[in-house]
PDB file of C-alpha atoms and ligand atoms in Angstrom:
ATOM      1  CA  MET R   1     -39.016  30.639  19.538  1.00 96.00           C
ATOM      2  CA  ASN R   2     -39.140  32.599  16.668  1.00 97.00           C
ATOM      3  CA  ILE R   3     -36.225  34.710  15.913  1.00 98.00           C
ATOM      4  CA  ASP R   4     -36.460  37.702  13.631  1.00 98.00           C
ATOM      5  CA  ILE R   5     -32.796  39.015  12.653  1.00 98.00           C
ATOM      6  CA  ASP R   6     -34.145  42.484  11.233  1.00 98.00           C
ATOM      7  CA  GLY R   7     -31.395  44.718   9.256  1.00 98.00           C
ATOM      8  CA  ILE R   8     -28.304  43.807  11.952  1.00 98.00           C
ATOM      9  CA  ALA R   9     -25.110  45.665  10.793  1.00 98.00           C
ATOM     10  CA  LYS R  10     -21.796  45.470  12.326  1.00 98.00           C
ATOM     11  CA  GLU R  11     -18.221  46.829  11.956  1.00 98.00           C
ATOM     12  CA  PHE R  12     -15.051  46.169  14.039  1.00 97.00           C
ATOM     13  CA  GLY R  13     -13.265  49.519  13.475  1.00 96.00           C
ATOM     14  CA  THR R  14     -12.539  49.500   9.170  1.00 95.00           C
ATOM     15  CA  THR R  15     -13.851  45.980   9.094  1.00 96.00           C
ATOM     16  CA  THR R  16     -16.981  45.545   8.216  1.00 97.00           C
ATOM     17  CA  ALA R  17     -17.933  41.961   9.879  1.00 98.00           C
ATOM     18  CA  LEU R  18     -21.917  42.224   8.855  1.00 98.00           C
ATOM     19  CA  SER R  19     -23.467  44.583   6.283  1.00 96.00           C
ATOM     20  CA  PRO R  20     -26.943  44.861   6.888  1.00 96.00           C
ATOM     21  CA  VAL R  21     -28.749  40.996   7.251  1.00 98.00           C
ATOM     22  CA  SER R  22     -32.134  40.360   7.704  1.00 98.00           C
ATOM     23  CA  LEU R  23     -33.070  36.562   8.049  1.00 98.00           C
ATOM     24  CA  GLN R  24     -36.498  35.320   9.783  1.00 98.00           C
ATOM     25  CA  ILE R  25     -35.767  32.152  11.766  1.00 98.00           C
ATOM     26  CA  PRO R  26     -39.607  29.968  12.433  1.00 97.00           C
ATOM     27  CA  SER R  27     -39.372  28.860  15.888  1.00 98.00           C
ATOM     28  CA  GLY R  28     -38.153  24.631  16.185  1.00 97.00           C
ATOM     29  CA  ALA R  29     -36.114  25.159  12.971  1.00 98.00           C
ATOM     30  CA  LEU R  30     -32.144  23.673  12.683  1.00 98.00           C
ATOM     31  CA  VAL R  31     -30.249  26.444  11.109  1.00 98.00           C
ATOM     32  CA  ALA R  32     -26.707  26.608  10.076  1.00 98.00           C
ATOM     33  CA  LEU R  33     -24.946  29.627   9.567  1.00 98.00           C
ATOM     34  CA  LEU R  34     -22.519  28.266   6.507  1.00 97.00           C
ATOM     35  CA  GLY R  35     -19.861  30.134   4.981  1.00 96.00           C
ATOM     36  CA  PRO R  36     -16.002  30.906   4.531  1.00 95.00           C
ATOM     37  CA  SER R  37     -13.778  32.247   7.327  1.00 95.00           C
ATOM     38  CA  GLY R  38     -14.291  35.724   7.979  1.00 96.00           C
ATOM     39  CA  SER R  39     -17.976  35.814   6.611  1.00 97.00           C
ATOM     40  CA  GLY R  40     -19.690  37.012   9.609  1.00 98.00           C
ATOM     41  CA  LYS R  41     -21.164  33.680  10.950  1.00 98.00           C
ATOM     42  CA  THR R  42     -19.811  33.962  14.809  1.00 97.00           C
ATOM     43  CA  THR R  43     -20.282  37.510  14.404  1.00 98.00           C
ATOM     44  CA  LEU R  44     -24.098  37.357  13.739  1.00 98.00           C
ATOM     45  CA  LEU R  45     -24.258  33.917  16.059  1.00 98.00           C
ATOM     46  CA  ARG R  46     -22.931  35.971  18.693  1.00 97.00           C
ATOM     47  CA  ILE R  47     -25.234  39.351  18.792  1.00 97.00           C
ATOM     48  CA  LEU R  48     -28.311  36.248  19.135  1.00 97.00           C
ATOM     49  CA  GLY R  49     -26.749  35.116  22.466  1.00 96.00           C
ATOM     50  CA  GLY R  50     -25.942  38.774  23.548  1.00 96.00           C
ATOM     51  CA  LEU R  51     -22.552  38.590  23.553  1.00 94.00           C
ATOM     52  CA  GLU R  52     -21.993  41.114  20.757  1.00 96.00           C
ATOM     53  CA  PHE R  53     -24.233  44.088  20.441  1.00 96.00           C
ATOM     54  CA  PRO R  54     -25.010  45.592  16.727  1.00 98.00           C
ATOM     55  CA  ASP R  55     -24.396  48.808  15.262  1.00 98.00           C
ATOM     56  CA  ARG R  56     -27.829  49.169  13.217  1.00 97.00           C
ATOM     57  CA  GLY R  57     -31.101  46.521  13.495  1.00 98.00           C
ATOM     58  CA  ARG R  58     -32.706  44.628  15.784  1.00 98.00           C
ATOM     59  CA  VAL R  59     -33.565  41.073  16.569  1.00 98.00           C
ATOM     60  CA  LEU R  60     -37.041  40.154  17.631  1.00 98.00           C
ATOM     61  CA  PHE R  61     -37.734  37.343  19.886  1.00 98.00           C
ATOM     62  CA  ASP R  62     -41.211  36.100  19.499  1.00 97.00           C
ATOM     63  CA  GLY R  63     -42.234  39.752  17.571  1.00 96.00           C
ATOM     64  CA  SER R  64     -40.673  41.265  20.788  1.00 96.00           C
ATOM     65  CA  ASP R  65     -37.376  43.561  20.705  1.00 97.00           C
ATOM     66  CA  ALA R  66     -34.538  41.497  22.339  1.00 97.00           C
ATOM     67  CA  THR R  67     -31.982  43.446  20.797  1.00 97.00           C
ATOM     68  CA  HIS R  68     -30.663  45.029  23.815  1.00 95.00           C
ATOM     69  CA  LEU R  69     -31.391  41.878  26.470  1.00 96.00           C
ATOM     70  CA  SER R  70     -28.441  40.635  29.099  1.00 94.00           C
ATOM     71  CA  VAL R  71     -27.203  37.501  28.198  1.00 91.00           C
ATOM     72  CA  GLN R  72     -29.172  36.161  31.251  1.00 88.00           C
ATOM     73  CA  ASP R  73     -32.198  37.449  29.860  1.00 92.00           C
ATOM     74  CA  ARG R  74     -31.989  35.451  26.436  1.00 94.00           C
ATOM     75  CA  ARG R  75     -31.653  32.049  27.887  1.00 93.00           C
ATOM     76  CA  ALA R  76     -29.764  30.918  25.125  1.00 95.00           C
ATOM     77  CA  GLY R  77     -27.804  27.928  25.413  1.00 94.00           C
ATOM     78  CA  PHE R  78     -24.034  28.231  24.335  1.00 94.00           C
ATOM     79  CA  VAL R  79     -21.813  25.658  22.820  1.00 93.00           C
ATOM     80  CA  PHE R  80     -18.306  26.409  21.425  1.00 87.00           C
ATOM     81  CA  GLN R  81     -16.023  24.520  19.073  1.00 82.00           C
ATOM     82  CA  SER R  82     -13.312  24.542  22.519  1.00 75.00           C
ATOM     83  CA  TYR R  83     -14.747  22.874  25.006  1.00 66.00           C
ATOM     84  CA  ALA R  84     -14.557  24.989  27.851  1.00 82.00           C
ATOM     85  CA  LEU R  85     -15.420  23.210  30.682  1.00 92.00           C
ATOM     86  CA  PHE R  86     -14.725  23.635  34.247  1.00 94.00           C
ATOM     87  CA  ARG R  87     -11.676  21.586  34.299  1.00 94.00           C
ATOM     88  CA  HIS R  88     -11.807  21.371  37.804  1.00 97.00           C
ATOM     89  CA  MET R  89     -15.268  20.040  38.105  1.00 97.00           C
ATOM     90  CA  THR R  90     -16.992  16.782  37.799  1.00 97.00           C
ATOM     91  CA  VAL R  91     -19.230  16.607  34.346  1.00 97.00           C
ATOM     92  CA  ALA R  92     -22.383  16.432  36.654  1.00 98.00           C
ATOM     93  CA  GLN R  93     -20.941  19.710  38.082  1.00 97.00           C
ATOM     94  CA  ASN R  94     -20.406  20.957  34.919  1.00 97.00           C
ATOM     95  CA  ILE R  95     -23.708  20.134  33.651  1.00 97.00           C
ATOM     96  CA  ALA R  96     -25.031  21.688  36.989  1.00 97.00           C
ATOM     97  CA  TYR R  97     -23.515  24.513  36.887  1.00 95.00           C
ATOM     98  CA  GLY R  98     -26.148  26.985  35.346  1.00 92.00           C
ATOM     99  CA  LEU R  99     -28.281  26.026  37.722  1.00 94.00           C
ATOM    100  CA  GLN R 100     -26.347  26.127  40.865  1.00 95.00           C
ATOM    101  CA  ALA R 101     -25.603  29.698  39.391  1.00 92.00           C
ATOM    102  CA  ARG R 102     -29.052  30.919  40.313  1.00 91.00           C
ATOM    103  CA  PRO R 103     -30.012  33.293  43.114  1.00 91.00           C
ATOM    104  CA  ARG R 104     -31.371  30.841  45.480  1.00 92.00           C
ATOM    105  CA  ARG R 105     -34.730  31.475  45.016  1.00 93.00           C
ATOM    106  CA  GLN R 106     -34.773  30.554  41.491  1.00 91.00           C
ATOM    107  CA  ARG R 107     -32.530  27.581  42.507  1.00 95.00           C
ATOM    108  CA  PRO R 108     -34.097  24.352  41.838  1.00 96.00           C
ATOM    109  CA  SER R 109     -33.464  22.024  44.733  1.00 96.00           C
ATOM    110  CA  ALA R 110     -30.154  19.520  45.187  1.00 96.00           C
ATOM    111  CA  PRO R 111     -32.316  16.558  44.522  1.00 97.00           C
ATOM    112  CA  GLN R 112     -33.844  18.532  41.648  1.00 96.00           C
ATOM    113  CA  ILE R 113     -30.443  19.358  40.260  1.00 97.00           C
ATOM    114  CA  GLU R 114     -29.284  15.649  40.341  1.00 97.00           C
ATOM    115  CA  ALA R 115     -32.409  14.161  38.483  1.00 97.00           C
ATOM    116  CA  ARG R 116     -31.904  16.716  35.946  1.00 96.00           C
ATOM    117  CA  VAL R 117     -28.047  15.864  35.418  1.00 97.00           C
ATOM    118  CA  SER R 118     -29.056  12.194  35.200  1.00 97.00           C
ATOM    119  CA  ASP R 119     -31.482  12.788  32.479  1.00 95.00           C
ATOM    120  CA  LEU R 120     -29.043  15.350  30.524  1.00 96.00           C
ATOM    121  CA  LEU R 121     -26.326  12.588  31.116  1.00 96.00           C
ATOM    122  CA  HIS R 122     -28.749   9.815  29.482  1.00 94.00           C
ATOM    123  CA  MET R 123     -30.196  12.072  26.475  1.00 92.00           C
ATOM    124  CA  ILE R 124     -26.596  12.740  25.383  1.00 92.00           C
ATOM    125  CA  ARG R 125     -26.282   8.796  25.962  1.00 91.00           C
ATOM    126  CA  LEU R 126     -23.405   8.768  28.420  1.00 94.00           C
ATOM    127  CA  PRO R 127     -25.443   7.946  31.592  1.00 95.00           C
ATOM    128  CA  ASP R 128     -22.976   6.629  33.728  1.00 96.00           C
ATOM    129  CA  ILE R 129     -19.440   9.764  33.457  1.00 97.00           C
ATOM    130  CA  GLY R 130     -21.213  12.268  36.195  1.00 97.00           C
ATOM    131  CA  GLY R 131     -18.218  11.601  38.211  1.00 97.00           C
ATOM    132  CA  ARG R 132     -15.242  11.886  35.457  1.00 97.00           C
ATOM    133  CA  TYR R 133     -13.602  15.267  35.154  1.00 97.00           C
ATOM    134  CA  PRO R 134     -13.207  16.624  31.640  1.00 95.00           C
ATOM    135  CA  SER R 135      -9.474  14.999  31.161  1.00 95.00           C
ATOM    136  CA  GLN R 136     -10.670  11.641  31.580  1.00 97.00           C
ATOM    137  CA  LEU R 137     -13.023  12.147  28.764  1.00 95.00           C
ATOM    138  CA  SER R 138     -12.921  12.226  24.590  1.00 92.00           C
ATOM    139  CA  GLY R 139     -12.993  15.004  22.048  1.00 90.00           C
ATOM    140  CA  GLY R 140     -16.646  13.879  21.175  1.00 91.00           C
ATOM    141  CA  GLN R 141     -17.224  13.046  24.712  1.00 93.00           C
ATOM    142  CA  ARG R 142     -16.565  16.403  26.246  1.00 93.00           C
ATOM    143  CA  GLN R 143     -18.703  17.914  23.286  1.00 91.00           C
ATOM    144  CA  ARG R 144     -21.750  16.118  24.585  1.00 93.00           C
ATOM    145  CA  VAL R 145     -21.082  17.489  27.919  1.00 95.00           C
ATOM    146  CA  ALA R 146     -20.745  20.611  26.875  1.00 94.00           C
ATOM    147  CA  LEU R 147     -24.222  19.902  25.015  1.00 94.00           C
ATOM    148  CA  ALA R 148     -25.601  18.471  28.144  1.00 95.00           C
ATOM    149  CA  ARG R 149     -24.680  21.789  30.027  1.00 95.00           C
ATOM    150  CA  ALA R 150     -26.227  24.046  27.372  1.00 95.00           C
ATOM    151  CA  LEU R 151     -29.758  22.636  27.786  1.00 95.00           C
ATOM    152  CA  ALA R 152     -29.739  22.275  31.518  1.00 95.00           C
ATOM    153  CA  ILE R 153     -30.791  25.797  32.516  1.00 92.00           C
ATOM    154  CA  ASP R 154     -33.757  24.946  29.751  1.00 92.00           C
ATOM    155  CA  PRO R 155     -32.966  27.466  27.640  1.00 95.00           C
ATOM    156  CA  ARG R 156     -35.019  29.246  24.870  1.00 95.00           C
ATOM    157  CA  MET R 157     -32.897  28.547  21.801  1.00 97.00           C
ATOM    158  CA  LEU R 158     -29.379  26.752  21.145  1.00 97.00           C
ATOM    159  CA  LEU R 159     -26.316  28.373  19.432  1.00 97.00           C
ATOM    160  CA  LEU R 160     -23.329  26.091  18.479  1.00 97.00           C
ATOM    161  CA  ASP R 161     -20.198  27.443  17.271  1.00 96.00           C
ATOM    162  CA  GLU R 162     -18.424  25.006  15.147  1.00 93.00           C
ATOM    163  CA  PRO R 163     -19.452  22.538  17.759  1.00 90.00           C
ATOM    164  CA  PHE R 164     -17.904  19.304  15.992  1.00 87.00           C
ATOM    165  CA  GLY R 165     -14.906  21.581  14.815  1.00 82.00           C
ATOM    166  CA  ALA R 166     -12.295  20.359  16.458  1.00 76.00           C
ATOM    167  CA  LEU R 167     -13.489  16.068  16.039  1.00 84.00           C
ATOM    168  CA  ASP R 168     -12.323  13.592  14.158  1.00 87.00           C
ATOM    169  CA  ALA R 169     -14.879  12.722  10.750  1.00 87.00           C
ATOM    170  CA  LYS R 170     -16.844   9.703  12.395  1.00 89.00           C
ATOM    171  CA  VAL R 171     -17.262  11.244  16.169  1.00 88.00           C
ATOM    172  CA  ARG R 172     -18.186  14.235  13.493  1.00 89.00           C
ATOM    173  CA  LYS R 173     -21.087  12.303  12.199  1.00 89.00           C
ATOM    174  CA  GLU R 174     -22.023  10.211  15.657  1.00 88.00           C
ATOM    175  CA  LEU R 175     -22.844  13.765  17.075  1.00 89.00           C
ATOM    176  CA  ARG R 176     -24.049  15.280  14.099  1.00 90.00           C
ATOM    177  CA  GLN R 177     -26.603  12.421  14.336  1.00 91.00           C
ATOM    178  CA  ASN R 178     -27.121  13.442  18.088  1.00 90.00           C
ATOM    179  CA  LEU R 179     -27.398  17.050  17.793  1.00 93.00           C
ATOM    180  CA  ARG R 180     -30.431  16.022  15.497  1.00 94.00           C
ATOM    181  CA  THR R 181     -31.960  13.535  17.890  1.00 94.00           C
ATOM    182  CA  ILE R 182     -31.736  16.166  20.937  1.00 93.00           C
ATOM    183  CA  HIS R 183     -33.039  19.306  18.995  1.00 95.00           C
ATOM    184  CA  ASP R 184     -35.961  16.542  17.523  1.00 95.00           C
ATOM    185  CA  ASP R 185     -36.981  15.707  20.830  1.00 93.00           C
ATOM    186  CA  THR R 186     -36.804  19.397  22.673  1.00 93.00           C
ATOM    187  CA  GLY R 187     -37.892  21.408  19.545  1.00 95.00           C
ATOM    188  CA  LEU R 188     -35.228  24.308  20.098  1.00 97.00           C
ATOM    189  CA  THR R 189     -34.767  26.506  18.094  1.00 98.00           C
ATOM    190  CA  THR R 190     -30.913  25.790  17.207  1.00 98.00           C
ATOM    191  CA  VAL R 191     -28.745  28.009  14.890  1.00 98.00           C
ATOM    192  CA  PHE R 192     -25.061  26.025  14.655  1.00 97.00           C
ATOM    193  CA  VAL R 193     -22.184  27.868  12.657  1.00 97.00           C
ATOM    194  CA  THR R 194     -20.119  25.797  10.663  1.00 94.00           C
ATOM    195  CA  HIS R 195     -17.745  26.159   7.074  1.00 91.00           C
ATOM    196  CA  ASP R 196     -18.670  22.350   6.199  1.00 91.00           C
ATOM    197  CA  GLN R 197     -21.296  22.752   3.253  1.00 93.00           C
ATOM    198  CA  ASP R 198     -21.615  18.882   4.454  1.00 92.00           C
ATOM    199  CA  GLU R 199     -22.419  19.232   7.782  1.00 93.00           C
ATOM    200  CA  ALA R 200     -25.323  21.872   6.885  1.00 95.00           C
ATOM    201  CA  MET R 201     -26.702  19.864   4.150  1.00 93.00           C
ATOM    202  CA  ALA R 202     -26.779  16.943   6.827  1.00 93.00           C
ATOM    203  CA  LEU R 203     -28.221  18.473   9.047  1.00 95.00           C
ATOM    204  CA  ALA R 204     -29.811  21.506   9.089  1.00 97.00           C
ATOM    205  CA  ASP R 205     -33.899  22.329   7.875  1.00 96.00           C
ATOM    206  CA  MET R 206     -32.585  25.619   6.466  1.00 97.00           C
ATOM    207  CA  VAL R 207     -29.158  26.506   5.505  1.00 98.00           C
ATOM    208  CA  VAL R 208     -27.628  30.416   6.187  1.00 98.00           C
ATOM    209  CA  VAL R 209     -24.977  30.711   3.769  1.00 98.00           C
ATOM    210  CA  MET R 210     -22.663  33.618   4.360  1.00 98.00           C
ATOM    211  CA  SER R 211     -20.092  35.867   2.079  1.00 97.00           C
ATOM    212  CA  MET R 212     -18.446  39.093   3.253  1.00 97.00           C
ATOM    213  CA  GLY R 213     -20.943  39.848   5.712  1.00 98.00           C
ATOM    214  CA  ARG R 214     -23.884  39.290   4.157  1.00 97.00           C
ATOM    215  CA  ILE R 215     -26.580  36.431   3.478  1.00 98.00           C
ATOM    216  CA  GLU R 216     -26.077  35.038  -0.360  1.00 97.00           C
ATOM    217  CA  GLN R 217     -29.092  32.562   0.133  1.00 98.00           C
ATOM    218  CA  VAL R 218     -31.394  30.893   2.581  1.00 98.00           C
ATOM    219  CA  GLY R 219     -33.034  27.779   1.748  1.00 97.00           C
ATOM    220  CA  HIS R 220     -33.580  23.753   2.602  1.00 97.00           C
ATOM    221  CA  PRO R 221     -30.680  21.928   1.233  1.00 96.00           C
ATOM    222  CA  GLN R 222     -32.068  20.552  -1.197  1.00 95.00           C
ATOM    223  CA  GLU R 223     -33.391  24.124  -2.770  1.00 96.00           C
ATOM    224  CA  ILE R 224     -30.038  25.419  -2.196  1.00 96.00           C
ATOM    225  CA  ARG R 225     -28.576  22.600  -4.125  1.00 94.00           C
ATOM    226  CA  ALA R 226     -30.982  22.632  -7.261  1.00 95.00           C
ATOM    227  CA  ALA R 227     -31.356  26.249  -7.426  1.00 96.00           C
ATOM    228  CA  PRO R 228     -28.060  28.079  -5.980  1.00 97.00           C
ATOM    229  CA  SER R 229     -29.079  31.938  -6.229  1.00 96.00           C
ATOM    230  CA  SER R 230     -25.239  32.663  -7.271  1.00 96.00           C
ATOM    231  CA  ASP R 231     -21.891  31.527  -8.917  1.00 95.00           C
ATOM    232  CA  PHE R 232     -20.440  31.857  -5.141  1.00 95.00           C
ATOM    233  CA  VAL R 233     -23.325  29.592  -3.638  1.00 96.00           C
ATOM    234  CA  ARG R 234     -22.618  26.754  -6.447  1.00 95.00           C
ATOM    235  CA  GLU R 235     -19.032  26.932  -5.523  1.00 93.00           C
ATOM    236  CA  PHE R 236     -18.893  26.700  -2.277  1.00 92.00           C
ATOM    237  CA  ILE R 237     -21.533  23.749  -1.758  1.00 89.00           C
ATOM    238  CA  ALA R 238     -19.746  22.017  -4.332  1.00 86.00           C
ATOM    239  CA  VAL R 239     -16.213  22.114  -2.515  1.00 66.00           C
TER     240      VAL R 239
HETATM  241  N1  ATP U   1     -13.787  41.091  17.997  1.00 84.34           N
HETATM  242  C1  ATP U   1     -13.045  41.588  16.988  1.00 84.34           C
HETATM  243  N2  ATP U   1     -12.136  42.895  16.383  1.00 84.34           N
HETATM  244  C2  ATP U   1     -12.153  42.947  14.977  1.00 84.34           C
HETATM  245  N3  ATP U   1     -12.930  42.273  14.429  1.00 84.34           N
HETATM  246  C3  ATP U   1     -13.127  41.029  14.338  1.00 84.34           C
HETATM  247  C4  ATP U   1     -13.633  40.784  15.292  1.00 84.34           C
HETATM  248  N4  ATP U   1     -14.557  39.907  15.263  1.00 84.34           N
HETATM  249  C5  ATP U   1     -14.629  39.779  14.218  1.00 84.34           C
HETATM  250  N5  ATP U   1     -13.496  40.294  13.610  1.00 84.34           N
HETATM  251  C6  ATP U   1     -13.894  40.581  12.051  1.00 84.34           C
HETATM  252  O1  ATP U   1     -14.645  40.581  11.667  1.00 84.34           O
HETATM  253  C7  ATP U   1     -15.188  39.697  10.098  1.00 84.34           C
HETATM  254  C8  ATP U   1     -15.993  38.165  10.510  1.00 84.34           C
HETATM  255  O2  ATP U   1     -15.577  37.786  11.860  1.00 84.34           O
HETATM  256  P1  ATP U   1     -16.519  36.124  12.285  1.00 84.34           P
HETATM  257  O3  ATP U   1     -15.456  35.927  13.069  1.00 84.34           O
HETATM  258  O4  ATP U   1     -18.042  36.795  12.207  1.00 84.34           O
HETATM  259  O5  ATP U   1     -16.164  35.270  10.623  1.00 84.34           O
HETATM  260  P2  ATP U   1     -16.681  33.608  10.990  1.00 84.34           P
HETATM  261  O6  ATP U   1     -17.658  33.629   9.553  1.00 84.34           O
HETATM  262  O7  ATP U   1     -17.084  33.046  12.386  1.00 84.34           O
HETATM  263  O8  ATP U   1     -15.172  33.043  10.690  1.00 84.34           O
HETATM  264  P3  ATP U   1     -14.632  31.412  11.322  1.00 84.34           P
HETATM  265  O9  ATP U   1     -15.017  30.300   9.963  1.00 84.34           O
HETATM  266  O10 ATP U   1     -12.908  32.215  10.534  1.00 84.34           O
HETATM  267  O11 ATP U   1     -14.842  31.611  12.510  1.00 84.34           O
HETATM  268  C9  ATP U   1     -13.376  39.146   9.975  1.00 84.34           C
HETATM  269  O12 ATP U   1     -13.137  39.348   9.154  1.00 84.34           O
HETATM  270  C10 ATP U   1     -12.928  39.297  11.245  1.00 84.34           C
HETATM  271  O13 ATP U   1     -12.111  39.072  11.265  1.00 84.34           O
HETATM  272 MG1   MG U   2     -16.696  31.763  13.442  1.00 84.34          MG
END
């Protein structure tokens, strides 16, 4: 799905979270929103997902206005930094949650849900953990389960906010690779937030450098490295 962000502005009281920003995300891209704390990354991601609404501007999905669509109708898969798995449910129940929660007519049958959960557990390379509870998993495993849960509903796009932020360096690298593979296999338009320039540069096809509610530069990692458009970008990616 193509995403078109057209002049989106957002204020919280007297804080300008997003000065009008515009950005076109081609279908199937893996995009990093990169910038320091407070630059508006999460706000932009939440506006894409329908968790927040802009004061001005529009969001278009494949050319049609999605600015006022509900969370449900956007069909976004979300992954946040804190795993946000349901503690009292097994891994399999967590992954199945979005399907189980559908109205009966749209809900797949129990065997279909079971098959889908099994496929997703294979996709995240943890085929045998369906019966465990979140407390019995490592941080990296929990984050993979969160990814599987986001994918279960067959989303139109994947939105991730610092998905690897709480993990140690080695696990982060593994999960990056896992996300890259899953992205390439599913072809889902994917937007992830990070303040880690290495992560953005290593993983994304398109990096969006943000600062103080504005987009400073958009480009392929190599382009940004070769020709940073401002002192801010040069210094931020050099850190
Ligand atoms: N619900 C809110 N109420 C008031 N101010 C908010 C709210 N959400 C965000 N802000 C403000 O908007 C600005 C952008 O915040 P945002 O969360 O988008 O930044 P961020 O780039 O994700 O930062 P971080 O890397 O720290 O997560 C900040 O100044 C923040 O304090
Ligand atoms: Mg944030």
